[in-house]
CSV table of C-alpha atoms in Angstrom, one decimal:
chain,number,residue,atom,x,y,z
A,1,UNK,CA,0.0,0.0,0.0
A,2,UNK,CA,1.0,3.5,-0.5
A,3,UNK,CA,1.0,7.2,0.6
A,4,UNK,CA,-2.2,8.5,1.8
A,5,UNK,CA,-5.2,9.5,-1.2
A,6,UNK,CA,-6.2,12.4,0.5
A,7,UNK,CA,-7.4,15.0,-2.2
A,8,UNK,CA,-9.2,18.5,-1.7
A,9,UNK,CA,-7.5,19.1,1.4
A,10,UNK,CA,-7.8,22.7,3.1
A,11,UNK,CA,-4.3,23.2,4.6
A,12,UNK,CA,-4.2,26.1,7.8
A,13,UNK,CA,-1.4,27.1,8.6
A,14,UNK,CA,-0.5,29.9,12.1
A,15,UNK,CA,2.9,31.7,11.6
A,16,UNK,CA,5.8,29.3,11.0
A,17,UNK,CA,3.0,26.5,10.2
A,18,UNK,CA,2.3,29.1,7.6
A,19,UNK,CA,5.4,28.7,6.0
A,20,UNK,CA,5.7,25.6,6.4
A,21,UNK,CA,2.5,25.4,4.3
A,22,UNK,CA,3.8,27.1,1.5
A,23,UNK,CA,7.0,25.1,1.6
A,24,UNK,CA,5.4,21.9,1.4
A,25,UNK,CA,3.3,23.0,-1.4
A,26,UNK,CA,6.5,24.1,-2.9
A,27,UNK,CA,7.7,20.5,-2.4
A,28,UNK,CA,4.6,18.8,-3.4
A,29,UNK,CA,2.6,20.8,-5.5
A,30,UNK,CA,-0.9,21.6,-5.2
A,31,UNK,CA,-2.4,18.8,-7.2
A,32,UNK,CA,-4.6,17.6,-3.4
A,33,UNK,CA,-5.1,21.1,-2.2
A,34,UNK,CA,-7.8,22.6,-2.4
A,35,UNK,CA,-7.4,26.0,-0.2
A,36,UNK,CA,-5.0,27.1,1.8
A,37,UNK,CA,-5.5,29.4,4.5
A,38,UNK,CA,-2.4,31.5,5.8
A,39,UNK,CA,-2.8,32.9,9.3
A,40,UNK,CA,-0.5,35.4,10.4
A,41,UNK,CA,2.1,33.5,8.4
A,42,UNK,CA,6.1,33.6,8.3
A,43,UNK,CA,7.1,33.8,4.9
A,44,UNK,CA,9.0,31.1,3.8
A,45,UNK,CA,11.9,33.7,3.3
A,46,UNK,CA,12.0,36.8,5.4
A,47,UNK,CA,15.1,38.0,4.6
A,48,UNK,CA,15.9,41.2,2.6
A,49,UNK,CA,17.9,39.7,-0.4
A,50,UNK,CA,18.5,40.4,-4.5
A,51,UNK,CA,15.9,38.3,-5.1
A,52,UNK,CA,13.5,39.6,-1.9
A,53,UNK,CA,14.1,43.1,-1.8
A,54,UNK,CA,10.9,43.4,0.6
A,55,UNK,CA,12.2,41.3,2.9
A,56,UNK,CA,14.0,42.6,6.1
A,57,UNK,CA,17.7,43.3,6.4
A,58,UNK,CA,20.0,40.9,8.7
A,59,UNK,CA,20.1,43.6,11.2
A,60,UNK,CA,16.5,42.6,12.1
A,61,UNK,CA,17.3,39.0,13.1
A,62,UNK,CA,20.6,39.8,14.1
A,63,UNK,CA,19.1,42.1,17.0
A,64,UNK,CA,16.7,38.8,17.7
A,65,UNK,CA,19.4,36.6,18.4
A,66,UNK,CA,21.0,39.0,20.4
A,67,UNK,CA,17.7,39.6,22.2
A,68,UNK,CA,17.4,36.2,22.7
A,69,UNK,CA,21.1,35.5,24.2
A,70,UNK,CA,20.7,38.6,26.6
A,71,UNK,CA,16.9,38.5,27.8
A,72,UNK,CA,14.6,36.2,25.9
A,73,UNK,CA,11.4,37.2,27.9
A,74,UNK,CA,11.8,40.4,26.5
A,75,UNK,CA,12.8,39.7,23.4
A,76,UNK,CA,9.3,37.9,23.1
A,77,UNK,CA,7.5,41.2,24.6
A,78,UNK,CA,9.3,43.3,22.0
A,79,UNK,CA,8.3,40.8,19.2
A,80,UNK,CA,4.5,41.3,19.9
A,81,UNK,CA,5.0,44.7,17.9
A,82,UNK,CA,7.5,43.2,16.2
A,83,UNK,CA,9.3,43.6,12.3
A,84,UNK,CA,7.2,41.1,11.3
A,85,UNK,CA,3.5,42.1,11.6
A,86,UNK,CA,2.0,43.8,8.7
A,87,UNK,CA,4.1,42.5,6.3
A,88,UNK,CA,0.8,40.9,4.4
A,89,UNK,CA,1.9,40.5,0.7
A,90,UNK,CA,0.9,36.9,0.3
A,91,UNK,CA,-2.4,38.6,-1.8
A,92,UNK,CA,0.1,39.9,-4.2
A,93,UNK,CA,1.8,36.3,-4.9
A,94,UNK,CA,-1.0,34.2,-4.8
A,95,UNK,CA,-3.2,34.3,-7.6
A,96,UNK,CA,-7.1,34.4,-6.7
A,97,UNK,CA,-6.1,35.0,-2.6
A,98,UNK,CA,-7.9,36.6,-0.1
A,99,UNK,CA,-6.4,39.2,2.1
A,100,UNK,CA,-8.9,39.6,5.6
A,101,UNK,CA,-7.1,41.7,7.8
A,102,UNK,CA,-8.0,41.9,10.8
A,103,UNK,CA,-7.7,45.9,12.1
A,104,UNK,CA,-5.6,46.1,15.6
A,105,UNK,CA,-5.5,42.1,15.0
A,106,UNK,CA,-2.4,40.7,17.1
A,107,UNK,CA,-0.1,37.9,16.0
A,108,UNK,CA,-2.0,35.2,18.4
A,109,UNK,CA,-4.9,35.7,16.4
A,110,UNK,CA,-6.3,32.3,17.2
A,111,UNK,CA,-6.3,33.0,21.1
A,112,UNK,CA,-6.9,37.5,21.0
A,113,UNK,CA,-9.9,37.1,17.9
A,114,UNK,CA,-10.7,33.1,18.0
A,115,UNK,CA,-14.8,33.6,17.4
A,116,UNK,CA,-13.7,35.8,14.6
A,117,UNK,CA,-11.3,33.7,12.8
A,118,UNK,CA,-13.0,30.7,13.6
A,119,UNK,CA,-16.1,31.7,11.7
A,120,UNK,CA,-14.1,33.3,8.7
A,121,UNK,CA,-12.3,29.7,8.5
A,122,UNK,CA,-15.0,28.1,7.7
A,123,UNK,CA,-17.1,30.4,5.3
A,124,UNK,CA,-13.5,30.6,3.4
A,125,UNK,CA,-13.8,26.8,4.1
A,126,UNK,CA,-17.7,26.1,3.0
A,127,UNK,CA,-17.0,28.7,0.4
């Protein structure tokens, strides 16, 4: 017997799950997808290169590890408001996306907005 035969499979994905989502698809393809739903997602490249020119410089993460050697708990208070947030471009590379944002939304948007989210999930879902 073989692999699973899963097909039409709705793939969520929160943060670095949300890269990870795009990087299997990248792997894989898309041919037993049939939406994918990004949720305050990590790009599967963040940083500022030739080929990425909106992507941020290596000063960003630089300061992160150093944040993390020096005082970690604060490094994760200072990443609530973090470089990251906002950057919501996935729209613009994803032919046919949806962009829902959610106004003063925080990163943990499954814990701060869950009634929210959970009901756009699955009208994009049923949709």
């Amino acid at each position: 017997m073989g692999g699973s035969r899963l097909t039409g499979v709705t793939l969520v994905g929160h943060s670095t799950g949300g890269g990870e989502i795009v990087r299997y698809i990248g792997r894989h393809g898309t041919d037993r997808v049939a939406k994918l739903i990004l949720v305050s997602a990590v790009p599967p490249l963040m940083l500022q290169t030739e080929d990425n020119p909106e992507g941020l410089p290596i000063s960003v993460f630089d300061g992160i590890r150093a944040g993390e050697a020096s005082d970690r708990s604060q490094l994760y208070r200072d990443l609530a408001d973090g470089p990251f947030f906002g950057h919501n471009r996935g729209n613009d590379v994803i032919a046919g996306a949806t962009l829902t944002v959610y106004e003063g939304g925080a990163h943990g948007l499954p814990d701060t907005d869950r009634d929210r989210l959970h009901a756009d999930l699955l009208a994009f879902i049923q949709s």
